[in-house]
Every structure is written in structure tokens, then in C-alpha cells.
Short mmCIF file of N, CA and C in Angstrom, two decimals:
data_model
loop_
_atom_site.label_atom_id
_atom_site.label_comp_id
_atom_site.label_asym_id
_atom_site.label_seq_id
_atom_site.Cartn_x
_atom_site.Cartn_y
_atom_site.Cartn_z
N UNK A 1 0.84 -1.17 0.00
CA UNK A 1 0.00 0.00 0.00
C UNK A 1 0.89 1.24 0.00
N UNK A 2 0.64 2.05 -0.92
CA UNK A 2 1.82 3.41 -1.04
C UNK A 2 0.99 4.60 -0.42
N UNK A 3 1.80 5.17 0.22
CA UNK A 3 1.26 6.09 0.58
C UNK A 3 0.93 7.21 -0.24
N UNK A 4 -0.34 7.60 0.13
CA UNK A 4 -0.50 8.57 -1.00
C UNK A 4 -0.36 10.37 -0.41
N UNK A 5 -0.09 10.76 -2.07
CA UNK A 5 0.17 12.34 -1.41
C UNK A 5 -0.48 13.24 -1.04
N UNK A 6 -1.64 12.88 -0.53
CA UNK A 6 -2.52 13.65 0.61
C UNK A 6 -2.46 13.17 2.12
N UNK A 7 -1.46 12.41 2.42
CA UNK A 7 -1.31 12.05 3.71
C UNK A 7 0.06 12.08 4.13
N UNK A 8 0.86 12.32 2.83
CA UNK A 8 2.23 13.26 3.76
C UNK A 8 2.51 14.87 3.68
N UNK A 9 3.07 15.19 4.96
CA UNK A 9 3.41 16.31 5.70
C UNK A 9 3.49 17.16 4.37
N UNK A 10 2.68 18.75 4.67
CA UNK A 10 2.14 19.66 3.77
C UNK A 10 3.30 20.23 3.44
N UNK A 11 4.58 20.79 4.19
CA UNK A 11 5.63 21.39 4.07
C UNK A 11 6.45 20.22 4.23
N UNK A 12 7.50 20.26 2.83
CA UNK A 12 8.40 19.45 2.13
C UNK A 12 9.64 18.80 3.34
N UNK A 13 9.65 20.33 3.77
CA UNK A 13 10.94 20.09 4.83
C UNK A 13 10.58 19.47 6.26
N UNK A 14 9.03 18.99 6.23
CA UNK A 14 8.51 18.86 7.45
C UNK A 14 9.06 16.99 7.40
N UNK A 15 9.63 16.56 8.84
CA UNK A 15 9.74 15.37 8.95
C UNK A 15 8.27 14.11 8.50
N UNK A 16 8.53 13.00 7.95
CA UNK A 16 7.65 12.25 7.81
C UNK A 16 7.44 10.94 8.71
N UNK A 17 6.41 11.29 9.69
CA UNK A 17 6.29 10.37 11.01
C UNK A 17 5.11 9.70 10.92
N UNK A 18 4.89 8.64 11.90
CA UNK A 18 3.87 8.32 11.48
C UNK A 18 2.82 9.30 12.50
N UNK A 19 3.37 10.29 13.25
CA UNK A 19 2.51 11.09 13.96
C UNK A 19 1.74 12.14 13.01
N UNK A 20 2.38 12.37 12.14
CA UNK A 20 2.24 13.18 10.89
C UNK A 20 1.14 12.86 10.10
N UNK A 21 1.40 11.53 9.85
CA UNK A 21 0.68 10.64 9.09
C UNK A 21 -0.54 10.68 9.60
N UNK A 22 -0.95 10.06 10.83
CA UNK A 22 -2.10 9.90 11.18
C UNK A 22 -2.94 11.27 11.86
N UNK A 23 -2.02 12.38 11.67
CA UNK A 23 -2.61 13.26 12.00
C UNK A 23 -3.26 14.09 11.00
N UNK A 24 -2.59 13.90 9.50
CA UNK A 24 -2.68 14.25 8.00
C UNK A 24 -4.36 12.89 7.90
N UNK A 25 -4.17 11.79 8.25
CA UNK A 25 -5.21 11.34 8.14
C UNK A 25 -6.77 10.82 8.81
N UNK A 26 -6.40 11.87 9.77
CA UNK A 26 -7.53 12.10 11.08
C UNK A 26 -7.99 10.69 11.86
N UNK A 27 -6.34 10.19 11.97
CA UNK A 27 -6.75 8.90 12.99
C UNK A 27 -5.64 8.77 13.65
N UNK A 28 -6.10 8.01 15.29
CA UNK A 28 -5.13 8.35 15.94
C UNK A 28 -3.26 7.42 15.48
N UNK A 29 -2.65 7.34 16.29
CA UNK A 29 -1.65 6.53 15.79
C UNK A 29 -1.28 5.44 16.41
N UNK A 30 -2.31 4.78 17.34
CA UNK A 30 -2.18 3.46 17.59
C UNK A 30 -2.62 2.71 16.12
N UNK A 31 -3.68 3.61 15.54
CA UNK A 31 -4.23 2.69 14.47
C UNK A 31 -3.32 2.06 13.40
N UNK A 32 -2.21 3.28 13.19
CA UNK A 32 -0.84 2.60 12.72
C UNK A 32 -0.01 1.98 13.04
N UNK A 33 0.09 1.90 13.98
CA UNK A 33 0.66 0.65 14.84
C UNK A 33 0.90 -0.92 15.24
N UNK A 34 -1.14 -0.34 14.84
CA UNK A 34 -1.49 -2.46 15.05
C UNK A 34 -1.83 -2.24 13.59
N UNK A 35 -2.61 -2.14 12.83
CA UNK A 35 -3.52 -2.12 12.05
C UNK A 35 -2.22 -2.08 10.59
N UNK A 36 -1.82 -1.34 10.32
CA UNK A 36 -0.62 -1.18 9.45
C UNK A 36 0.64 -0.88 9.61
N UNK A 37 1.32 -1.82 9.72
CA UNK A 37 2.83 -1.91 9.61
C UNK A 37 3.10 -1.76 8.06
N UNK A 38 2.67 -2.21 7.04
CA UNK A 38 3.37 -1.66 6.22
C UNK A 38 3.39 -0.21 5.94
N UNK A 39 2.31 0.15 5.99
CA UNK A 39 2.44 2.09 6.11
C UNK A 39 3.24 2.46 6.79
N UNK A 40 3.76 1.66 8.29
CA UNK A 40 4.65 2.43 8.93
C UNK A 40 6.27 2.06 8.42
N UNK A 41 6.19 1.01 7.88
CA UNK A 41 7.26 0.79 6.89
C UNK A 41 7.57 1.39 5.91
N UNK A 42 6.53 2.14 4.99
CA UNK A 42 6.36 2.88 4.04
C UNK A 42 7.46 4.30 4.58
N UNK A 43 6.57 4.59 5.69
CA UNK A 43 7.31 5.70 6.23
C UNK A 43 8.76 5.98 6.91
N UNK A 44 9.42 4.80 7.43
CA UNK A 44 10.22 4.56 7.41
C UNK A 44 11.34 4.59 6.19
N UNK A 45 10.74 3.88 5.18
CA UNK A 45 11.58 3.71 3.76
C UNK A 45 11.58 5.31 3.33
N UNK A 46 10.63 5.88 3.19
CA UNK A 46 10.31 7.64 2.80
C UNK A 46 11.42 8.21 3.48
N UNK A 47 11.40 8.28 4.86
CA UNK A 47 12.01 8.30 5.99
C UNK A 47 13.73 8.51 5.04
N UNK A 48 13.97 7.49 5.13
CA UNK A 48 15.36 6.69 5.23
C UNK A 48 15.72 7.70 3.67
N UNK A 49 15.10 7.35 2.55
CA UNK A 49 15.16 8.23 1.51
C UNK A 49 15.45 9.33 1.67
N UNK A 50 14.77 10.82 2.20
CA UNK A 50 15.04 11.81 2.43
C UNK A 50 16.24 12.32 3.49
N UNK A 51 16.00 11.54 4.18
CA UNK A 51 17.61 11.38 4.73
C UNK A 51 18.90 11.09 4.19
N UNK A 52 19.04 10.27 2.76
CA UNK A 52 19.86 10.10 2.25
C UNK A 52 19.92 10.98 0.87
N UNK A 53 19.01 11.56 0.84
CA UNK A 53 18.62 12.66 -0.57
C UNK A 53 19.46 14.25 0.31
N UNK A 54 19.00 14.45 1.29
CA UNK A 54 19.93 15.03 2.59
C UNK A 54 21.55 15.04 2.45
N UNK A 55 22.03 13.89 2.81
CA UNK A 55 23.08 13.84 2.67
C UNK A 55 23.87 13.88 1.85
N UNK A 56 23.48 13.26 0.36
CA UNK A 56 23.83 13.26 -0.48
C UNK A 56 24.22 15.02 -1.10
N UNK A 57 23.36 15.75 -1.27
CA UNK A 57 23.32 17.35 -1.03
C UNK A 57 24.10 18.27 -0.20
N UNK A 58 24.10 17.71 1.06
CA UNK A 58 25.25 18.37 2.18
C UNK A 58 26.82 17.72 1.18
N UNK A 59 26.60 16.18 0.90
CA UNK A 59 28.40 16.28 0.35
C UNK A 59 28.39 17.20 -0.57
N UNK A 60 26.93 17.08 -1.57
CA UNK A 60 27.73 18.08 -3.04
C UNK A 60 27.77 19.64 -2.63
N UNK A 61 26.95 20.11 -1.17
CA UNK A 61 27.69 21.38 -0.91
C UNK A 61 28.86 21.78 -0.70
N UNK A 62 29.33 20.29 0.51
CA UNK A 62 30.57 20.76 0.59
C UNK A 62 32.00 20.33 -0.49
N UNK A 63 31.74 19.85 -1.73
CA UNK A 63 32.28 19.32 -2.37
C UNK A 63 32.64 20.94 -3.36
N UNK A 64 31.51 21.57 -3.37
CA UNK A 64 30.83 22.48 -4.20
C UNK A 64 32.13 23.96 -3.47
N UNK A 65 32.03 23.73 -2.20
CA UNK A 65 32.78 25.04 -1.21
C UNK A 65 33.96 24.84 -1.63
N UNK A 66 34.38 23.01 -1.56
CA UNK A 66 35.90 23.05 -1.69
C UNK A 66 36.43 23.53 -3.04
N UNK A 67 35.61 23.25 -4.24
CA UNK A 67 36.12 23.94 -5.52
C UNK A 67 36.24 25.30 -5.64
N UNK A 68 35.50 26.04 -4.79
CA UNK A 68 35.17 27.22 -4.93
C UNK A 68 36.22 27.57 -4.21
N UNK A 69 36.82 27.09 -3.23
CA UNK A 69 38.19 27.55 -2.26
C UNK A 69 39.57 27.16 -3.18
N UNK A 70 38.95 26.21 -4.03
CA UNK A 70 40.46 26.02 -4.77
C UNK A 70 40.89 26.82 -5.65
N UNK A 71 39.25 27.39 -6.40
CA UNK A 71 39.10 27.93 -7.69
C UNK A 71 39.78 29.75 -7.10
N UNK A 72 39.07 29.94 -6.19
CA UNK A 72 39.67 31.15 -5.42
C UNK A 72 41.34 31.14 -5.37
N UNK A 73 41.81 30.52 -4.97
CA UNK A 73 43.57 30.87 -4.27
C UNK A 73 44.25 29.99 -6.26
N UNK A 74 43.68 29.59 -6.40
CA UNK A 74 43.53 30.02 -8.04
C UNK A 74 43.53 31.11 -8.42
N UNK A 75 42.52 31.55 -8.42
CA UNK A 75 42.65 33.00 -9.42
C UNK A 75 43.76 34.20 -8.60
N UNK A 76 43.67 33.58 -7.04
CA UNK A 76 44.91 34.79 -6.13
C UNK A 76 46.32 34.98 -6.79
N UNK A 77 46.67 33.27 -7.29
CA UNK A 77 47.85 32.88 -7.87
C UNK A 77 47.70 33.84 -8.95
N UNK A 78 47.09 33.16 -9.59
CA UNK A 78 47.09 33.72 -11.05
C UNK A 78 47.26 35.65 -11.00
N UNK A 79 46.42 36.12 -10.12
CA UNK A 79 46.09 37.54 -10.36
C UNK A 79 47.83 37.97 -9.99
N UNK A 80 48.89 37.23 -8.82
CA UNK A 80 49.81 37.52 -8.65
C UNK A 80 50.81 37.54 -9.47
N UNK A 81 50.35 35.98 -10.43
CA UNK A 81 51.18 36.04 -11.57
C UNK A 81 51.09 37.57 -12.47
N UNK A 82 49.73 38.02 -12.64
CA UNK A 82 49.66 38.28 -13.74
C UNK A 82 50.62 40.10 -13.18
N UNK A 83 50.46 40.24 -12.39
CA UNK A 83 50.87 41.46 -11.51
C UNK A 83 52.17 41.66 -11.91
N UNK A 84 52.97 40.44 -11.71
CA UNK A 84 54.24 40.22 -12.02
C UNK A 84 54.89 40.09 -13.31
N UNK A 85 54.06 39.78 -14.13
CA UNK A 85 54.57 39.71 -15.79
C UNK A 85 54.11 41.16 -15.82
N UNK A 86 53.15 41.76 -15.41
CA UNK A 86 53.10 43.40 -15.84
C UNK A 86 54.06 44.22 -15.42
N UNK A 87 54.48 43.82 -14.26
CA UNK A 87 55.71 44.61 -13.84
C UNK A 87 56.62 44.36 -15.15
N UNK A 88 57.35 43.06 -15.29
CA UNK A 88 58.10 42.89 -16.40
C UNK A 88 58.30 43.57 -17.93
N UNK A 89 56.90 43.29 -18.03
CA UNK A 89 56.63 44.07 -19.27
C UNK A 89 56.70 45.12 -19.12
N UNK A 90 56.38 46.29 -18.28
CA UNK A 90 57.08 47.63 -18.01
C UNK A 90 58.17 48.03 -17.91
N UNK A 91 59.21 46.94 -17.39
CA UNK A 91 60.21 47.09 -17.13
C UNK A 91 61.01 46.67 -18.38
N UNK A 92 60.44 46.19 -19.22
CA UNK A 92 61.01 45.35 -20.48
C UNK A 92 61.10 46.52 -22.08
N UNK A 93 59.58 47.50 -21.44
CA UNK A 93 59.01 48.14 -22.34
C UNK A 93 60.49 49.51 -22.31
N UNK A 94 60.69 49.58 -20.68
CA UNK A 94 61.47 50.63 -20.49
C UNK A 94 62.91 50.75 -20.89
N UNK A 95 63.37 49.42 -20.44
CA UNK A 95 65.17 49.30 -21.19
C UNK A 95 64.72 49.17 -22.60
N UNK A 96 63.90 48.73 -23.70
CA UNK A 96 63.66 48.68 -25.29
C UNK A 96 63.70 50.43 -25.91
N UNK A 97 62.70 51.33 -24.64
CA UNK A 97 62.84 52.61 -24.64
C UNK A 97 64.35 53.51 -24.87
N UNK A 98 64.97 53.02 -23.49
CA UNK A 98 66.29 53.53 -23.54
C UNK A 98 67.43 52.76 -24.68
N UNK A 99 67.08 51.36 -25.16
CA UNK A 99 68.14 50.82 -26.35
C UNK A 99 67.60 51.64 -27.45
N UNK A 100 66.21 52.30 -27.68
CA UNK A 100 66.40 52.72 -29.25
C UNK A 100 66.73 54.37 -29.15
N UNK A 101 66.90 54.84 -27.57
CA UNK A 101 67.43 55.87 -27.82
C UNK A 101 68.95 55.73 -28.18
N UNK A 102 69.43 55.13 -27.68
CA UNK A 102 71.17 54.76 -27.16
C UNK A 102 71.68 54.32 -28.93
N UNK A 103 70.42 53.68 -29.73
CA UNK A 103 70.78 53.41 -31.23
C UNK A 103 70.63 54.23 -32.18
N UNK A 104 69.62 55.42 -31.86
CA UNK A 104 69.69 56.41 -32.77
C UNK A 104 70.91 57.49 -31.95
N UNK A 105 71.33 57.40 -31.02
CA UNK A 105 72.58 58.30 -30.63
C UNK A 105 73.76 57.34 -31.40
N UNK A 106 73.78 56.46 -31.34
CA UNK A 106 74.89 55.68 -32.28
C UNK A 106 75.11 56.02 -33.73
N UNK A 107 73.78 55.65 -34.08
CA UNK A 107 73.50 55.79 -35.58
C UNK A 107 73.80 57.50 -36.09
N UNK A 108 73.55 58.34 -34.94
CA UNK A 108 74.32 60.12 -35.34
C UNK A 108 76.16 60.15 -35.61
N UNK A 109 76.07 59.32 -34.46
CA UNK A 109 77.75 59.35 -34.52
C UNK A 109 78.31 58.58 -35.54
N UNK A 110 77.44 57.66 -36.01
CA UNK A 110 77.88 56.66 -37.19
C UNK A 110 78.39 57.23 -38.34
N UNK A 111 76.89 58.06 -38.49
CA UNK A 111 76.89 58.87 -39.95
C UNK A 111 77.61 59.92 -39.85
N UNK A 112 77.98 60.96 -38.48
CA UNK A 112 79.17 62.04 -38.40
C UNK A 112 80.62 61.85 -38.70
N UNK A 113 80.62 59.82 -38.51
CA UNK A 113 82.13 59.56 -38.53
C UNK A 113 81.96 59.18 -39.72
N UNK A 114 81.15 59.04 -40.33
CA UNK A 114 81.07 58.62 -41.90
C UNK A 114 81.73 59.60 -43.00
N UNK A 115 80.98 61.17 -42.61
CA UNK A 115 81.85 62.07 -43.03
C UNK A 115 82.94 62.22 -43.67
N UNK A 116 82.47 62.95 -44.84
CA UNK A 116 84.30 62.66 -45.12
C UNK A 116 84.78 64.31 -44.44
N UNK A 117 86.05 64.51 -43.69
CA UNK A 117 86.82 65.77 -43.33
C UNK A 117 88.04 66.21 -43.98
N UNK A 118 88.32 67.44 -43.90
CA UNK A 118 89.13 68.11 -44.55
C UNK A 118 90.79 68.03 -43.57
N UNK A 119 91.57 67.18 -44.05
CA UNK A 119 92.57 67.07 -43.10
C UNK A 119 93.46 68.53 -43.81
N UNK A 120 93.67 69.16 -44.16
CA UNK A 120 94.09 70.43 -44.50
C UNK A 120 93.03 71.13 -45.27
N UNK A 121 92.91 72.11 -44.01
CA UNK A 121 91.33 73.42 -44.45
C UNK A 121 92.22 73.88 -46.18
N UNK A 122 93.01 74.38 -46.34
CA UNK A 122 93.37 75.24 -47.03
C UNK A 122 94.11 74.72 -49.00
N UNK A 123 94.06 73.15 -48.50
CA UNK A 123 94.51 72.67 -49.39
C UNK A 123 93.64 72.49 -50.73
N UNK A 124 93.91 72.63 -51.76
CA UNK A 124 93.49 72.36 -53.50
C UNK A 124 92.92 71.27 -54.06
N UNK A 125 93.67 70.28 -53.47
CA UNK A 125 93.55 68.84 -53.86
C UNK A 125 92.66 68.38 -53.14
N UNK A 126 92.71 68.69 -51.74
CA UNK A 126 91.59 68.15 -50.82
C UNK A 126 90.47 68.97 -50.61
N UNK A 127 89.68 68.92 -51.55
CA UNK A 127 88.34 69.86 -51.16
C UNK A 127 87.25 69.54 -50.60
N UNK A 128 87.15 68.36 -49.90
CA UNK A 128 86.09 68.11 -48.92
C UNK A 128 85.90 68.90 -47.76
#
């Protein structure tokens, strides 16, 4: 005999007893007692179910927290990493700054020594 769903507890979260029961079905609860054991077996098995529908839920919460704690000091890492390659790259951006000044100061002196000069101002032959 299954119990039917007008004789268990109106609110979901409400325990399922057989006090419940026979109070959902306007009889006292000796009558469940002698009279039907399998109903009170029924309720028992219901019982035992929601208790393990329970638990099952509490692990995947806390299964659920621990990813979320891993996933966290995760992203801490990461955000530290990423802190740190930005430093780099600033610092990378800045000596590239100062080498292409230091190469166009080269490249002046390159082309000044390239020059051709007049080793005697005054001379005929040498008119550079």
C-alpha cells in the first residue's frame, strides 16, 4: 500500500512520522501501529530516503565550497602572476625605450664619422 500524497506532511521540509501521518489522516496513531505496519514501513523507507537525498546534497555542498576555495587561491595565484609579468613588461618596455634611444645616438655618430673631413682646411687637392 503506497502512501498517498494527501497524507504526507504539507511542508516538504517537514519530517515524515507516522505522527504526521495519522494526524494528515484524522486517525489516531495506535491505528498505525497495530492495524498497518506496512504504512509504517512505508514511512520509514520515505524516511530513510530523504535522509539520504539530505546527505547526499550536504556532500555536493561541501564538495561544491571546496572547488570554490580552490578555484579562489587560483585566481589569487594567477592575479599575482599576472601582476608580475606586468611589472616585467614595463620594465622590459622601459630598457627597449632607452636601447632605441642609445641606437639612434649611435647611428648620429655613425653617420658624423662617416663624413668625409678636410685634413688640410686650405689645401686644393683636398676639397672636402
Amino acid at each position: 500500500m503506497a502512501l498517498s500524497k494527501r497524507c504526507l506532511p504539507a511542508k516538504i521540509s517537514a519530517p515524515i512520522t507516522a505522527a504526521a501521518i495519522a494526524r494528515e489522516a484524522g486517525v489516531g496513531r495506535n491505528v498505525l501501529y497495530v492495524g498497518h505496519t506496512d504504512i509504517l514501513q512505508e514511512i520509514r523507507t520515505a524516511a530513510d530516503a530523504r535522509t539520504a537525498v539530505r546527505g547526499k546534497r550536504d556532500d555536493a555542498a561541501r564538495a561544491d565550497a571546496l572547488k570554490v576555495r580552490d578555484l579562489e587561491g587560483r585566481l589569487a595565484s594567477m592575479a599575482t602572476e599576472n601582476a608580475s609579468l606586468l611589472l616585467r613588461v614595463r620594465e622590459t618596455q622601459s630598457k627597449l625605450g632607452r636601447a632605441e634611444k642609445l641606437n639612434a645616438q649611435l647611428l648620429r655618430q655613425l653617420a658624423d664619422a662617416r663624413r668625409p673631413v678636410r685634413l688640410r682646411p686650405g689645401d686644393p687637392e683636398n676639397p672636402a
